[in-house]
Tab-separated table of C-alpha atoms in Angstrom:
chain	number	residue	atom	x	y	z
A	1	MET	CA	36.171	-29.830	16.642
A	2	ALA	CA	32.942	-31.058	16.293
A	3	GLU	CA	30.445	-28.974	18.225
A	4	TYR	CA	27.775	-31.239	19.896
A	5	PRO	CA	24.545	-30.009	22.312
A	6	ALA	CA	25.237	-29.917	26.158
A	7	GLU	CA	23.831	-32.711	28.386
A	8	SER	CA	21.358	-30.023	29.710
A	9	ASP	CA	20.220	-29.674	26.276
A	10	GLU	CA	19.541	-32.855	25.352
A	11	ALA	CA	17.499	-33.499	28.864
A	12	PHE	CA	14.755	-33.768	27.583
A	13	VAL	CA	15.270	-35.719	24.900
A	14	ARG	CA	15.237	-38.823	26.999
A	15	GLY	CA	12.951	-41.416	25.894
A	16	ALA	CA	12.632	-39.915	22.827
A	17	LYS	CA	10.657	-42.456	20.838
A	18	VAL	CA	12.939	-43.694	17.411
A	19	LEU	CA	12.119	-45.300	14.629
A	20	VAL	CA	15.398	-47.258	13.081
A	21	VAL	CA	14.450	-48.166	9.164
A	22	ASP	CA	17.041	-50.329	6.738
A	23	ASP	CA	16.842	-53.376	5.252
A	24	ASP	CA	20.467	-54.909	6.510
A	25	GLU	CA	19.764	-56.681	9.219
A	26	ILE	CA	23.123	-56.094	10.602
A	27	MET	CA	23.276	-52.212	10.126
A	28	LEU	CA	19.367	-52.546	11.760
A	29	GLN	CA	20.844	-54.249	15.081
A	30	ILE	CA	24.236	-51.682	15.190
A	31	LEU	CA	21.316	-48.445	14.581
A	32	ALA	CA	19.078	-50.148	17.243
A	33	MET	CA	21.975	-51.062	19.849
A	34	ASN	CA	23.096	-47.352	19.954
A	35	MET	CA	20.033	-45.839	19.934
A	36	GLU	CA	19.370	-47.941	23.642
A	37	THR	CA	23.087	-46.683	24.727
A	38	TRP	CA	21.625	-43.858	23.993
A	39	GLY	CA	18.716	-43.394	25.866
A	40	PHE	CA	16.004	-43.582	23.437
A	41	GLY	CA	13.176	-45.889	23.079
A	42	CYS	CA	13.941	-47.695	19.395
A	43	PHE	CA	11.440	-49.447	17.179
A	44	THR	CA	13.451	-51.527	13.929
A	45	ALA	CA	11.544	-51.550	10.801
A	46	MET	CA	13.626	-53.902	7.197
A	47	ALA	CA	11.182	-52.578	4.970
A	48	ALA	CA	9.091	-49.025	4.760
A	49	LYS	CA	5.012	-51.116	5.037
A	50	ASP	CA	6.231	-52.172	8.235
A	51	ALA	CA	7.470	-48.818	9.066
A	52	LEU	CA	3.757	-48.001	8.586
A	53	ALA	CA	2.080	-50.567	10.255
A	54	ILE	CA	4.945	-49.399	13.822
A	55	LEU	CA	3.823	-45.588	13.011
A	56	GLU	CA	0.031	-46.506	13.063
A	57	ASN	CA	0.030	-48.068	16.650
A	58	ASN	CA	2.749	-46.025	18.095
A	59	ASP	CA	3.146	-42.091	19.150
A	60	ILE	CA	7.071	-42.011	16.920
A	61	ASP	CA	9.126	-38.895	17.523
A	62	LEU	CA	11.735	-39.260	15.087
A	63	ILE	CA	12.157	-41.689	11.821
A	64	MET	CA	15.529	-42.010	11.259
A	65	SER	CA	15.466	-44.282	7.172
A	66	ASP	CA	17.739	-45.711	4.636
A	67	TYR	CA	17.171	-44.392	1.367
A	68	GLN	CA	17.906	-47.623	-1.028
A	69	MET	CA	15.699	-50.628	0.459
A	70	GLN	CA	13.910	-52.137	-1.984
A	71	GLU	CA	9.377	-52.135	-3.171
A	72	MET	CA	9.692	-48.558	-0.965
A	73	ASN	CA	13.235	-46.487	-0.569
A	74	GLY	CA	13.114	-43.459	1.758
A	75	LEU	CA	11.845	-41.143	0.083
A	76	ASP	CA	8.452	-42.624	-0.509
A	77	LEU	CA	8.394	-43.140	3.116
A	78	LEU	CA	8.853	-39.257	4.151
A	79	ARG	CA	5.934	-39.088	1.635
A	80	GLU	CA	4.159	-41.178	2.958
A	81	ALA	CA	5.123	-40.555	6.240
A	82	ARG	CA	3.893	-37.162	5.647
A	83	ALA	CA	1.265	-36.963	4.536
A	84	ARG	CA	-0.880	-39.764	6.310
A	85	TYR	CA	1.630	-38.541	10.606
A	86	GLY	CA	2.098	-34.919	9.415
A	87	GLN	CA	6.114	-33.171	10.052
A	88	ILE	CA	6.993	-35.979	12.136
A	89	PRO	CA	10.996	-35.302	12.489
A	90	PHE	CA	12.847	-37.695	9.514
A	91	ILE	CA	16.369	-38.424	8.057
A	92	MET	CA	17.573	-40.034	5.684
A	93	LEU	CA	20.552	-42.996	6.245
A	94	THR	CA	22.886	-42.791	2.857
A	95	GLY	CA	24.968	-45.439	1.177
A	96	TYR	CA	28.358	-43.887	-1.629
A	97	GLY	CA	27.366	-42.846	-4.435
A	98	THR	CA	23.146	-42.176	-2.677
A	99	VAL	CA	24.763	-37.906	-1.266
A	100	ASP	CA	22.476	-36.390	-3.798
A	101	SER	CA	19.538	-38.875	-3.663
A	102	ALA	CA	19.328	-37.101	-0.025
A	103	VAL	CA	19.971	-33.755	-1.125
A	104	SER	CA	16.606	-33.891	-2.742
A	105	SER	CA	14.675	-35.871	-0.566
A	106	MET	CA	15.648	-32.601	2.083
A	107	LYS	CA	13.767	-30.556	-0.488
A	108	GLU	CA	10.688	-32.917	-0.248
A	109	GLY	CA	11.347	-32.286	3.533
A	110	ALA	CA	13.596	-33.958	5.658
A	111	ASP	CA	15.622	-32.714	8.793
A	112	ASP	CA	18.427	-33.929	7.464
A	113	TYR	CA	20.481	-36.937	6.605
A	114	ILE	CA	23.640	-38.783	7.173
A	115	GLN	CA	26.182	-40.403	4.707
A	116	LYS	CA	26.851	-44.332	5.664
A	117	PRO	CA	29.060	-45.767	7.669
A	118	CYS	CA	27.818	-43.334	10.285
A	119	GLU	CA	30.060	-42.314	13.557
A	120	PRO	CA	27.446	-42.291	15.732
A	121	GLN	CA	28.130	-38.919	18.444
A	122	ARG	CA	27.565	-36.990	14.591
A	123	MET	CA	24.792	-39.861	14.789
A	124	ARG	CA	23.674	-38.767	18.202
A	125	THR	CA	23.876	-34.535	17.785
A	126	THR	CA	21.941	-34.507	14.000
A	127	ILE	CA	18.759	-36.759	16.127
A	128	VAL	CA	19.448	-34.025	19.676
A	129	ARG	CA	19.032	-31.618	17.338
A	130	ALA	CA	16.649	-32.590	14.650
A	131	LEU	CA	13.689	-33.522	18.028
A	132	GLN	CA	15.326	-30.217	19.575
A	133	ARG	CA	14.144	-28.083	16.224
A	134	HIS	CA	10.259	-30.061	16.234
A	135	LYS	CA	10.482	-29.408	19.770
A	136	LEU	CA	10.391	-25.526	18.446
A	137	THR	CA	8.238	-25.869	16.128
A	138	GLU	CA	5.450	-27.241	18.319
A	139	GLU	CA	6.065	-24.634	20.781
A	140	ASN	CA	5.788	-21.590	18.180
A	141	ARG	CA	3.021	-23.043	16.877
A	142	LYS	CA	1.044	-23.877	19.921
A	143	LEU	CA	1.434	-19.781	21.091
A	144	LYS	CA	0.114	-18.912	17.402
A	145	SER	CA	-2.398	-21.322	18.528
A	146	GLN	CA	-2.698	-19.215	21.890
A	147	LEU	CA	-2.476	-15.595	19.702
A	148	LEU	CA	-4.870	-16.940	17.343
A	149	SER	CA	-7.875	-17.850	20.460
A	150	ARG	CA	-7.483	-15.250	22.238
A	151	TYR	CA	-6.864	-11.655	20.482
A	152	SER	CA	-8.069	-12.815	16.920
A	153	PHE	CA	-10.990	-11.231	15.195
A	154	GLN	CA	-13.136	-14.268	16.685
A	155	ASN	CA	-13.493	-13.503	20.361
A	156	ILE	CA	-14.602	-9.412	19.618
A	157	ILE	CA	-17.706	-10.639	20.428
A	158	THR	CA	-20.153	-8.439	19.372
A	159	LYS	CA	-23.546	-8.250	17.197
A	160	SER	CA	-23.406	-4.330	17.120
A	161	LYS	CA	-23.679	-3.165	13.224
A	162	ALA	CA	-20.989	-0.317	14.327
A	163	MET	CA	-18.993	-2.611	15.957
A	164	VAL	CA	-19.415	-5.884	13.387
A	165	GLU	CA	-17.645	-2.726	10.656
A	166	ALA	CA	-15.079	-2.131	12.268
A	167	LEU	CA	-14.265	-5.349	12.639
A	168	LYS	CA	-14.473	-5.826	8.943
A	169	LEU	CA	-12.152	-2.458	8.335
A	170	ALA	CA	-9.038	-3.944	11.064
A	171	GLU	CA	-9.121	-7.443	9.498
A	172	ARG	CA	-9.012	-5.801	6.082
A	173	VAL	CA	-6.048	-3.367	7.376
A	174	SER	CA	-4.371	-6.178	8.647
A	175	ARG	CA	-4.171	-8.177	5.637
A	176	ILE	CA	-1.892	-4.828	4.383
A	177	PRO	CA	1.880	-4.967	7.208
A	178	ASN	CA	2.713	-1.275	6.798
A	179	THR	CA	-0.069	0.789	7.273
A	180	THR	CA	-0.991	2.833	10.036
A	181	VAL	CA	-4.473	2.367	11.694
A	182	ALA	CA	-5.848	4.801	14.255
A	183	ILE	CA	-8.006	3.629	17.060
A	184	TYR	CA	-10.042	6.078	18.613
A	185	GLY	CA	-12.792	5.473	21.548
A	186	GLU	CA	-13.512	6.001	24.669
A	187	SER	CA	-11.565	4.835	27.890
A	188	GLY	CA	-11.706	0.817	28.315
A	189	VAL	CA	-13.975	0.175	25.055
A	190	GLY	CA	-10.734	-2.494	24.175
A	191	LYS	CA	-8.440	-0.663	21.128
A	192	GLU	CA	-5.300	-2.094	22.501
A	193	VAL	CA	-7.504	-5.766	22.313
A	194	LEU	CA	-8.387	-4.621	18.392
A	195	ALA	CA	-4.654	-3.595	18.279
A	196	ARG	CA	-3.519	-6.832	18.911
A	197	ALA	CA	-6.439	-8.331	16.791
A	198	ILE	CA	-4.853	-6.165	13.647
A	199	HIS	CA	-1.732	-7.562	14.670
A	200	VAL	CA	-2.500	-11.513	15.180
A	201	ALA	CA	-4.601	-11.870	11.804
A	202	GLY	CA	-1.117	-10.174	10.173
A	203	GLU	CA	1.568	-11.243	8.402
A	204	ARG	CA	3.385	-9.571	11.257
A	205	MET	CA	2.165	-12.021	14.253
A	206	GLU	CA	5.306	-14.316	13.968
A	207	ASN	CA	7.165	-11.428	15.592
A	208	ASN	CA	6.429	-8.830	19.308
A	209	PHE	CA	3.665	-7.518	19.879
A	210	VAL	CA	4.134	-3.741	22.246
A	211	ALA	CA	2.494	-1.910	23.383
A	212	VAL	CA	3.613	1.353	25.189
A	213	ASN	CA	0.743	3.906	26.578
A	214	CYS	CA	2.178	7.472	26.129
A	215	ALA	CA	0.523	8.784	28.637
A	216	ALA	CA	1.654	6.323	32.066
A	217	ILE	CA	5.662	7.617	31.238
A	218	PRO	CA	6.964	10.442	32.470
A	219	SER	CA	7.302	12.813	28.850
A	220	SER	CA	11.359	13.223	29.871
A	221	LEU	CA	11.638	9.421	29.674
A	222	LEU	CA	9.337	9.399	26.944
A	223	GLU	CA	11.720	10.232	24.206
A	224	SER	CA	14.216	7.579	25.100
A	225	GLU	CA	11.227	4.663	25.641
A	226	LEU	CA	10.663	4.592	21.992
A	227	PHE	CA	13.958	5.405	19.994
A	228	GLY	CA	16.486	3.576	22.917
A	229	HIS	CA	19.596	5.455	23.757
A	230	VAL	CA	23.970	4.958	23.734
A	231	LYS	CA	25.621	5.179	26.285
A	232	GLY	CA	26.745	8.710	26.814
A	233	ALA	CA	23.470	10.687	25.879
A	234	PHE	CA	23.175	11.771	29.405
A	235	THR	CA	23.222	11.530	32.830
A	236	GLY	CA	23.297	8.452	33.942
A	237	ALA	CA	22.816	6.867	29.930
A	238	ASP	CA	26.088	4.113	31.719
A	239	ARG	CA	25.377	2.064	28.419
A	240	ASN	CA	23.477	1.343	25.170
A	241	ARG	CA	19.453	0.677	25.693
A	242	PRO	CA	17.721	-0.882	23.115
A	243	GLY	CA	14.357	1.087	22.764
A	244	LYS	CA	10.387	-0.552	21.898
A	245	PHE	CA	10.615	0.602	18.391
A	246	ASP	CA	13.783	-1.952	18.183
A	247	ALA	CA	12.054	-4.549	20.445
A	248	ALA	CA	9.025	-3.901	17.683
A	249	GLN	CA	11.155	-4.736	14.440
A	250	LYS	CA	8.810	-7.018	11.559
A	251	GLY	CA	6.444	-6.264	14.513
A	252	THR	CA	3.490	-4.080	15.755
A	253	ILE	CA	3.747	-1.233	17.945
A	254	LEU	CA	1.039	0.472	19.199
A	255	LEU	CA	1.502	4.055	21.021
A	256	ASP	CA	-0.739	4.355	23.406
A	257	GLU	CA	-3.132	7.540	23.787
A	258	ILE	CA	-0.799	9.442	21.730
A	259	GLY	CA	-2.526	12.322	22.275
A	260	ASP	CA	-0.998	13.091	25.256
A	261	MET	CA	3.002	12.773	23.465
A	262	PRO	CA	4.801	15.045	24.248
A	263	TYR	CA	4.729	17.872	21.028
A	264	ASP	CA	8.487	18.438	20.060
A	265	LEU	CA	8.435	14.291	20.797
A	266	GLN	CA	5.203	14.104	17.641
A	267	ALA	CA	7.424	16.238	14.966
A	268	LYS	CA	9.846	12.689	15.530
A	269	ILE	CA	6.762	10.366	15.036
A	270	LEU	CA	6.463	11.667	12.503
A	271	ARG	CA	10.461	11.295	10.713
A	272	VAL	CA	9.831	8.024	11.441
A	273	LEU	CA	6.476	7.489	9.543
A	274	GLU	CA	7.443	9.388	6.450
A	275	GLU	CA	11.384	7.771	6.391
A	276	ARG	CA	11.253	4.504	8.190
A	277	VAL	CA	14.587	5.548	10.284
A	278	PHE	CA	14.618	6.415	13.133
A	279	GLU	CA	17.749	7.037	15.493
A	280	MET	CA	18.554	6.172	19.033
A	281	VAL	CA	19.319	9.284	21.956
A	282	GLY	CA	23.222	10.543	21.167
A	283	SER	CA	23.669	8.916	17.956
A	284	ASN	CA	22.770	9.923	14.687
A	285	VAL	CA	23.480	6.946	12.780
A	286	PRO	CA	20.216	5.526	11.609
A	287	VAL	CA	18.308	2.770	11.695
A	288	LYS	CA	15.519	0.976	9.364
A	289	ALA	CA	11.813	1.168	11.144
A	290	ASP	CA	10.000	-2.101	10.105
A	291	PHE	CA	7.541	-2.245	12.199
A	292	ARG	CA	3.736	-1.086	11.737
A	293	LEU	CA	2.336	2.120	14.315
A	294	ILE	CA	-0.478	1.736	15.321
A	295	VAL	CA	-1.856	4.926	17.451
A	296	ALA	CA	-5.441	4.292	19.778
A	297	THR	CA	-6.353	7.531	22.122
A	298	ASN	CA	-9.514	8.922	23.579
A	299	LYS	CA	-9.287	12.484	22.966
A	300	ASN	CA	-10.617	14.814	20.323
A	301	LEU	CA	-7.269	14.464	18.292
A	302	VAL	CA	-8.753	17.573	15.433
A	303	GLU	CA	-10.498	19.965	18.850
A	304	MET	CA	-6.604	19.018	19.845
A	305	VAL	CA	-4.939	20.465	16.248
A	306	LYS	CA	-7.171	23.339	16.850
A	307	THR	CA	-6.526	24.271	19.768
A	308	GLY	CA	-2.414	23.871	18.521
A	309	ALA	CA	-1.992	20.670	21.279
A	310	PHE	CA	-1.755	18.209	18.835
A	311	ARG	CA	0.669	18.505	15.245
A	312	GLU	CA	-1.287	18.383	12.289
A	313	ASP	CA	0.942	17.290	9.606
A	314	LEU	CA	1.241	14.644	12.257
A	315	TYR	CA	-2.961	13.772	12.708
A	316	HIS	CA	-2.650	13.866	8.639
A	317	ARG	CA	-0.558	11.568	8.664
A	318	ILE	CA	-1.542	8.206	11.377
A	319	SER	CA	-5.228	8.819	10.050
A	320	ALA	CA	-4.882	7.181	6.461
A	321	PHE	CA	-6.789	4.509	8.869
A	322	PRO	CA	-9.000	5.467	10.919
A	323	ILE	CA	-11.679	3.240	13.086
A	324	THR	CA	-13.242	4.128	15.619
A	325	ILE	CA	-14.985	1.824	18.298
A	326	PRO	CA	-18.499	2.679	19.716
A	327	PRO	CA	-18.750	3.076	23.403
A	328	LEU	CA	-20.849	0.403	25.094
A	329	ARG	CA	-23.941	2.202	26.519
A	330	GLU	CA	-24.313	2.809	21.868
A	331	ARG	CA	-24.312	-1.210	21.834
A	332	LYS	CA	-26.276	-2.338	24.507
A	333	GLU	CA	-27.413	-5.482	22.580
A	334	ASP	CA	-23.904	-6.498	22.755
A	335	ILE	CA	-24.153	-6.915	27.370
A	336	PRO	CA	-25.872	-9.860	27.021
A	337	LEU	CA	-23.312	-11.171	25.144
A	338	LEU	CA	-20.631	-10.177	27.308
A	339	CYS	CA	-22.079	-10.820	30.374
A	340	HIS	CA	-22.156	-15.113	29.003
A	341	PHE	CA	-19.081	-15.017	27.083
A	342	TYR	CA	-17.012	-13.293	30.289
A	343	LEU	CA	-18.662	-16.279	33.479
A	344	ASP	CA	-17.597	-18.817	30.917
A	345	GLN	CA	-14.523	-17.731	31.041
A	346	PHE	CA	-15.023	-16.996	35.631
A	347	ARG	CA	-16.027	-21.118	35.569
A	348	SER	CA	-13.295	-21.987	33.711
A	349	GLU	CA	-10.729	-19.406	35.912
A	350	PHE	CA	-12.241	-20.094	39.379
A	351	GLY	CA	-14.140	-23.729	39.220
A	352	LYS	CA	-17.364	-22.131	39.392
A	353	GLN	CA	-20.284	-23.409	38.308
A	354	LEU	CA	-21.431	-19.555	38.324
A	355	PRO	CA	-25.157	-21.395	36.333
A	356	GLY	CA	-25.485	-17.668	34.868
A	357	ILE	CA	-27.494	-14.030	35.517
A	358	SER	CA	-31.343	-13.833	35.861
A	359	GLU	CA	-33.685	-11.151	34.237
A	360	ASN	CA	-33.158	-8.934	36.690
A	361	ALA	CA	-29.463	-8.435	36.922
A	362	LEU	CA	-28.998	-8.880	32.798
A	363	GLU	CA	-31.885	-5.385	32.769
A	364	MET	CA	-29.571	-3.964	35.418
A	365	LEU	CA	-26.598	-3.646	33.309
A	366	VAL	CA	-28.583	-3.485	30.359
A	367	ASN	CA	-29.419	0.374	31.504
A	368	TYR	CA	-26.617	0.720	33.309
A	369	SER	CA	-24.433	4.445	31.631
A	370	TRP	CA	-21.292	2.015	31.262
A	371	PRO	CA	-19.170	4.922	31.549
A	372	GLY	CA	-15.643	2.848	31.976
A	373	ASN	CA	-17.116	0.319	28.863
A	374	VAL	CA	-16.898	-3.433	28.035
A	375	ARG	CA	-13.148	-2.329	31.277
A	376	GLU	CA	-16.506	-2.269	33.375
A	377	LEU	CA	-18.041	-4.496	32.779
A	378	ARG	CA	-16.066	-7.219	33.013
A	379	ASN	CA	-14.609	-5.876	36.383
A	380	CYS	CA	-18.871	-6.121	37.819
A	381	MET	CA	-18.578	-9.333	35.902
A	382	GLU	CA	-15.710	-11.117	38.259
A	383	ARG	CA	-17.309	-9.827	41.291
A	384	ALA	CA	-19.705	-10.479	40.950
A	385	ALA	CA	-18.570	-14.007	39.788
A	386	ILE	CA	-17.315	-14.225	43.154
A	387	LEU	CA	-19.520	-13.790	44.672
A	388	THR	CA	-21.835	-15.911	43.597
A	389	ASP	CA	-21.299	-20.138	43.956
A	390	ASP	CA	-24.217	-22.454	42.440
A	391	GLU	CA	-26.699	-19.806	42.706
A	392	LEU	CA	-27.811	-16.572	39.942
A	393	ILE	CA	-26.069	-13.480	39.583
A	394	GLN	CA	-28.958	-11.355	41.705
A	395	PRO	CA	-28.900	-7.252	41.955
A	396	ASP	CA	-27.433	-8.001	44.827
A	397	HIS	CA	-24.099	-9.095	43.153
A	398	LEU	CA	-23.140	-6.372	40.678
A	399	ILE	CA	-21.811	-3.539	42.357
A	400	ILE	CA	-22.101	0.080	39.576
A	401	LYS	CA	-22.170	3.488	40.626
A	402	ASN	CA	-25.625	4.333	41.927
A	403	ALA	CA	-27.589	7.800	41.314
A	404	MET	CA	-25.339	10.748	43.320
A	405	GLU	CA	-21.583	9.117	41.779
A	406	ALA	CA	-23.438	8.914	38.066
A	407	ALA	CA	-25.168	11.861	39.054
A	408	PRO	CA	-22.307	14.848	41.293
A	409	ALA	CA	-23.229	17.299	43.075
A	410	THR	CA	-22.329	20.876	41.431
A	411	GLY	CA	-22.948	22.793	44.383
A	412	GLU	CA	-24.074	23.210	47.978
A	413	GLY	CA	-27.607	24.325	48.415
A	414	ASP	CA	-29.925	24.293	51.790
A	415	GLY	CA	-30.693	20.779	51.377
A	416	GLY	CA	-27.481	19.438	50.861
A	417	PRO	CA	-25.632	18.678	47.159
A	418	MET	CA	-27.857	19.208	44.062
A	419	ALA	CA	-27.978	16.670	41.476
A	420	LYS	CA	-27.851	18.365	37.484
A	421	PHE	CA	-30.362	16.758	35.286
A	422	GLU	CA	-29.747	18.206	31.525
A	423	ILE	CA	-32.763	17.784	29.570
A	424	SER	CA	-32.675	17.970	25.648
A	425	MET	CA	-35.863	16.932	23.373
A	426	PRO	CA	-37.654	18.881	20.365
A	427	TYR	CA	-40.188	21.136	20.817
A	428	GLU	CA	-42.203	19.988	18.961
A	429	ALA	CA	-42.299	16.318	21.817
A	430	LEU	CA	-42.361	19.623	25.026
A	431	SER	CA	-44.339	19.191	27.047
A	432	LEU	CA	-44.836	18.317	31.510
A	433	ASP	CA	-45.379	14.063	30.725
A	434	GLY	CA	-42.267	14.746	28.490
A	435	ILE	CA	-40.467	15.912	30.386
A	436	THR	CA	-41.364	13.967	33.551
A	437	ASN	CA	-40.226	11.421	31.887
A	438	GLU	CA	-37.389	12.351	31.087
A	439	ILE	CA	-36.657	12.170	34.521
A	440	LEU	CA	-37.541	9.254	34.890
A	441	ARG	CA	-35.563	7.769	32.260
A	442	ILE	CA	-32.979	9.261	33.504
A	443	THR	CA	-32.880	8.936	36.823
A	444	LEU	CA	-33.679	4.855	36.245
A	445	GLU	CA	-30.291	4.240	34.559
A	446	ARG	CA	-28.327	6.679	37.351
A	447	CYS	CA	-29.335	4.116	39.255
A	448	GLY	CA	-28.646	0.752	37.614
A	449	ASN	CA	-32.125	0.014	36.295
A	450	ASN	CA	-33.344	-0.597	40.541
A	451	LYS	CA	-36.790	1.184	40.318
A	452	SER	CA	-36.990	0.842	44.063
A	453	ARG	CA	-33.841	3.386	44.046
A	454	ALA	CA	-34.485	5.319	41.216
A	455	ALA	CA	-38.221	6.155	43.733
A	456	ASP	CA	-36.889	6.886	46.483
A	457	LEU	CA	-34.286	9.138	45.345
A	458	LEU	CA	-37.410	10.879	43.372
A	459	LYS	CA	-39.610	10.434	46.018
A	460	VAL	CA	-42.115	9.123	43.937
A	461	ASP	CA	-44.531	5.340	44.230
A	462	ARG	CA	-41.993	2.777	42.456
A	463	SER	CA	-45.125	2.261	40.483
A	464	MET	CA	-44.467	5.753	37.722
A	465	PHE	CA	-41.681	3.765	36.259
A	466	TYR	CA	-44.622	1.430	35.522
A	467	ARG	CA	-46.538	3.755	34.326
A	468	ARG	CA	-44.061	5.922	32.232
A	469	LYS	CA	-43.998	6.238	28.476
């Protein structure tokens, strides 16, 4: 018995506009009657040139055309329609002795063919399936477009030379689908954003990007989370459960905070990289590891290798292509760009005018040290966007760490908490004025460039900060 689409599967195609083309008037009338019976909007043409005129003036969802026609046959119509209107679904109708021609038309891009005389139910099934395939193709195309617009390299905002160099490296390695990439950088610099951009730019982008935070999963569960497990592998394993490696097949997996991975598990990750296979916990059946591995960490793995906290062989294996993302404090030229980028996002997201940010507020942000990097800046701008409406963002709208939070107490004295200043300068520059200027600079930075707050903290006149060299 033929298998036809369920009624619920066809719901989305009701009302679809079908263009039927046949130079046999009786056949055309029969086909049109069937289309209307099935709930399709139907357009008819007895010649290819008439069909092209209909396509010009109407949004057609599917074309069904006879192959044998005068002047321009079905294959010519297929070529012309695709050239003008893109991948519109196309079904070829063939008579006796023209099946070979219909098969040839499928090689040219036709979705399917139906041989006359047409069995109505099979024809409807063929039309519905062609529309379904087209819908899925369009959804995948839109999803791909959304991924590219959200995660592409072009959406990483920077004019910093160091960051531009990091992006160039990332773009190069994105073209090599199996190379392991190690991304280094402080917390909040955007390591996962760069990892996603590498995935989206490469040939694996059609498949999953799977991110695993090794620091967020208890060490006793991390192996099972990555490799999966079989029923009975341990107490409570009542069924087979695929892991993250399985979910990432043909795609990309990011092992974030790999510096926090348990030492004994590191050896198993090394085997995955070297042999390109893994086994589920409790199984000895090897599974091919067909994914790109990207690792990220905010730790110094070289120092961890020296202290024995990280395997040297794994370190060398993951370091084939290292990329370092500089902290935000080392690329302050990016701060104004990022601020305006986030404001554009929040205008759309919050439905607010958000005319911009004042020079004083921007100066305050540029001079702040940003220990939380880009993530902290985005959070700061989001809060400011919520607090303001139709006016420029002012310093009062910004919530950043004050001087005492940036300079934590190191002990208790008679006057309360003590602030610590660490000053380094060349001997030839050493002077009382030089030390004073450095203390003024550090205090101003810790106060988020708020000169009044810094002056109060040091118990000096605010004008000191204008006179400093």
